[in-house]
Amino acid sequence: MHEYMSTMQVWELLCPGRPEEVSRARRWTRDVLAGCPQADDAALIVTELGTNAVTHTSSPDFRVSIRRARSTVTITVSDHGNSATVPLPTTPNAEGTHGRGLFLVTQLAARVRITNHMYGHTVAAHLAPEAPAC
């Protein structure tokens, strides 16, 4: 292998913190992972995490990162907003109209890591390794 070659590919997209940007991030995710069996799950994860960043924080933007290695895909969404709440997966209330996004992410991913920063949050979802690699 050439010394400048990597077994990991990384893409990043910075989106303004507006609701219409979530659909752009979802399309971008599908384009980046075109032909990958994990593309639909990754697009749903980006949609849920991007929506949380726009809805629950005062962040002027959110960043989506996709890391693809031989057998794994990791989706990371970060915001820079202040929020009185922190992302926390909970079991959704059947009657509730909110609270399903992070729960869905935890169901799709093999592992979810939530990091709270002084200014913002980062949620990383590692897609199940038993899914066929892309």
Short mmCIF file of N, CA and C in Angstrom, two decimals, residues 58-120:
data_model
loop_
_atom_site.label_atom_id
_atom_site.label_comp_id
_atom_site.label_asym_id
_atom_site.label_seq_id
_atom_site.Cartn_x
_atom_site.Cartn_y
_atom_site.Cartn_z
N SER A 58 -29.33 26.37 19.88
CA SER A 58 -29.28 27.67 19.21
C SER A 58 -28.07 27.74 18.29
N SER A 59 -27.61 26.60 17.82
CA SER A 59 -26.41 26.53 17.00
C SER A 59 -26.61 27.23 15.66
N PRO A 60 -25.65 28.03 15.24
CA PRO A 60 -25.75 28.66 13.92
C PRO A 60 -25.52 27.66 12.78
N ASP A 61 -24.98 26.49 13.11
CA ASP A 61 -24.70 25.48 12.10
C ASP A 61 -24.61 24.10 12.75
N PHE A 62 -24.53 23.09 11.90
CA PHE A 62 -24.22 21.73 12.37
C PHE A 62 -23.32 21.08 11.35
N ARG A 63 -22.46 20.20 11.82
CA ARG A 63 -21.49 19.53 10.96
C ARG A 63 -21.78 18.04 10.93
N VAL A 64 -21.80 17.49 9.72
CA VAL A 64 -21.99 16.05 9.53
C VAL A 64 -20.68 15.47 9.03
N SER A 65 -20.26 14.40 9.65
CA SER A 65 -19.04 13.71 9.24
C SER A 65 -19.38 12.24 9.00
N ILE A 66 -18.86 11.72 7.91
CA ILE A 66 -19.02 10.29 7.59
C ILE A 66 -17.63 9.70 7.48
N ARG A 67 -17.41 8.65 8.27
CA ARG A 67 -16.14 7.92 8.20
C ARG A 67 -16.46 6.49 7.79
N ARG A 68 -15.83 6.09 6.70
CA ARG A 68 -16.08 4.74 6.19
C ARG A 68 -14.76 3.98 6.15
N ALA A 69 -14.72 2.88 6.87
CA ALA A 69 -13.55 1.99 6.85
C ALA A 69 -13.97 0.71 6.16
N ARG A 70 -13.14 -0.28 6.20
CA ARG A 70 -13.45 -1.52 5.49
C ARG A 70 -14.77 -2.14 5.92
N SER A 71 -15.06 -2.16 7.22
CA SER A 71 -16.26 -2.84 7.66
C SER A 71 -17.22 -1.96 8.46
N THR A 72 -16.91 -0.70 8.64
CA THR A 72 -17.77 0.15 9.46
C THR A 72 -18.04 1.50 8.80
N VAL A 73 -19.16 2.06 9.17
CA VAL A 73 -19.51 3.44 8.80
C VAL A 73 -19.86 4.15 10.10
N THR A 74 -19.24 5.31 10.31
CA THR A 74 -19.53 6.11 11.49
C THR A 74 -20.08 7.45 11.04
N ILE A 75 -21.23 7.80 11.58
CA ILE A 75 -21.88 9.08 11.30
C ILE A 75 -21.74 9.94 12.54
N THR A 76 -21.24 11.14 12.38
CA THR A 76 -21.10 12.07 13.50
C THR A 76 -21.78 13.38 13.15
N VAL A 77 -22.59 13.88 14.07
CA VAL A 77 -23.23 15.19 13.89
C VAL A 77 -22.87 16.03 15.12
N SER A 78 -22.34 17.23 14.86
CA SER A 78 -21.94 18.15 15.93
C SER A 78 -22.66 19.47 15.76
N ASP A 79 -22.98 20.10 16.89
CA ASP A 79 -23.54 21.45 16.86
C ASP A 79 -22.73 22.32 17.82
N HIS A 80 -22.94 23.62 17.73
CA HIS A 80 -22.25 24.59 18.59
C HIS A 80 -23.24 25.41 19.37
N GLY A 81 -24.39 24.85 19.63
CA GLY A 81 -25.45 25.63 20.27
C GLY A 81 -25.52 25.43 21.76
N ASN A 82 -26.02 26.44 22.40
CA ASN A 82 -26.31 26.32 23.83
C ASN A 82 -27.67 25.68 23.96
N SER A 83 -27.80 24.84 24.93
CA SER A 83 -29.06 24.16 25.14
C SER A 83 -29.20 23.83 26.62
N ALA A 84 -30.39 23.95 27.12
CA ALA A 84 -30.63 23.58 28.52
C ALA A 84 -30.67 22.07 28.68
N THR A 85 -30.81 21.35 27.58
CA THR A 85 -30.88 19.89 27.64
C THR A 85 -29.67 19.29 26.93
N VAL A 86 -29.40 18.04 27.23
CA VAL A 86 -28.34 17.31 26.55
C VAL A 86 -28.98 16.11 25.86
N PRO A 87 -28.41 15.68 24.75
CA PRO A 87 -28.98 14.51 24.07
C PRO A 87 -28.93 13.29 24.99
N LEU A 88 -30.06 12.63 25.10
CA LEU A 88 -30.15 11.45 25.96
C LEU A 88 -31.19 10.51 25.36
N PRO A 89 -30.77 9.31 24.98
CA PRO A 89 -31.75 8.37 24.43
C PRO A 89 -32.72 7.90 25.51
N THR A 90 -33.99 7.94 25.20
CA THR A 90 -35.02 7.48 26.11
C THR A 90 -36.00 6.61 25.33
N THR A 91 -36.76 5.83 26.04
CA THR A 91 -37.81 5.06 25.40
C THR A 91 -38.97 6.01 25.14
N PRO A 92 -39.40 6.13 23.88
CA PRO A 92 -40.44 7.11 23.55
C PRO A 92 -41.79 6.77 24.17
N ASN A 93 -42.51 7.79 24.52
CA ASN A 93 -43.87 7.67 25.01
C ASN A 93 -44.77 7.43 23.80
N ALA A 94 -45.59 6.42 23.84
CA ALA A 94 -46.47 6.08 22.72
C ALA A 94 -47.40 7.22 22.35
N GLU A 95 -47.75 8.05 23.30
CA GLU A 95 -48.66 9.17 23.07
C GLU A 95 -47.91 10.44 22.66
N GLY A 96 -46.61 10.48 22.90
CA GLY A 96 -45.82 11.70 22.69
C GLY A 96 -45.59 12.00 21.22
N THR A 97 -45.33 13.27 20.95
CA THR A 97 -45.05 13.70 19.58
C THR A 97 -43.55 13.91 19.35
N HIS A 98 -42.74 13.80 20.41
CA HIS A 98 -41.30 13.97 20.30
C HIS A 98 -40.61 12.85 21.06
N GLY A 99 -39.29 12.77 20.91
CA GLY A 99 -38.52 11.83 21.70
C GLY A 99 -38.19 10.52 21.02
N ARG A 100 -38.43 10.42 19.73
CA ARG A 100 -38.14 9.17 19.03
C ARG A 100 -36.82 9.18 18.26
N GLY A 101 -36.31 10.36 17.95
CA GLY A 101 -35.14 10.47 17.08
C GLY A 101 -33.91 9.75 17.60
N LEU A 102 -33.48 10.09 18.80
CA LEU A 102 -32.28 9.47 19.34
C LEU A 102 -32.53 7.99 19.66
N PHE A 103 -33.76 7.65 20.01
CA PHE A 103 -34.12 6.25 20.21
C PHE A 103 -33.94 5.47 18.91
N LEU A 104 -34.39 6.02 17.79
CA LEU A 104 -34.21 5.36 16.48
C LEU A 104 -32.73 5.18 16.16
N VAL A 105 -31.95 6.22 16.44
CA VAL A 105 -30.52 6.14 16.18
C VAL A 105 -29.89 4.99 16.97
N THR A 106 -30.27 4.86 18.23
CA THR A 106 -29.71 3.77 19.05
C THR A 106 -30.15 2.40 18.56
N GLN A 107 -31.30 2.31 17.91
CA GLN A 107 -31.77 1.04 17.38
C GLN A 107 -31.05 0.67 16.08
N LEU A 108 -30.66 1.66 15.29
CA LEU A 108 -29.99 1.41 14.02
C LEU A 108 -28.49 1.18 14.17
N ALA A 109 -27.90 1.77 15.20
CA ALA A 109 -26.45 1.75 15.36
C ALA A 109 -26.01 0.64 16.31
N ALA A 110 -24.81 0.15 16.09
CA ALA A 110 -24.23 -0.83 17.00
C ALA A 110 -23.79 -0.14 18.29
N ARG A 111 -23.42 1.14 18.17
CA ARG A 111 -22.96 1.90 19.33
C ARG A 111 -23.20 3.37 19.05
N VAL A 112 -23.62 4.09 20.08
CA VAL A 112 -23.82 5.54 19.98
C VAL A 112 -23.02 6.19 21.10
N ARG A 113 -22.26 7.20 20.74
CA ARG A 113 -21.46 7.94 21.71
C ARG A 113 -21.92 9.40 21.71
N ILE A 114 -22.27 9.92 22.88
CA ILE A 114 -22.74 11.29 23.01
C ILE A 114 -21.70 12.06 23.84
N THR A 115 -21.24 13.17 23.28
CA THR A 115 -20.27 14.01 23.96
C THR A 115 -20.85 15.41 24.09
N ASN A 116 -20.87 15.92 25.31
CA ASN A 116 -21.33 17.28 25.55
C ASN A 116 -20.11 18.16 25.75
N HIS A 117 -20.06 19.26 24.99
CA HIS A 117 -18.95 20.19 25.06
C HIS A 117 -19.41 21.46 25.77
N MET A 118 -18.49 22.32 26.07
CA MET A 118 -18.85 23.60 26.66
C MET A 118 -19.80 24.36 25.73
N TYR A 119 -19.55 24.24 24.44
CA TYR A 119 -20.40 24.88 23.43
C TYR A 119 -20.88 23.86 22.43
N GLY A 120 -21.86 23.08 22.80
CA GLY A 120 -22.47 22.18 21.85
C GLY A 120 -22.38 20.72 22.23
#
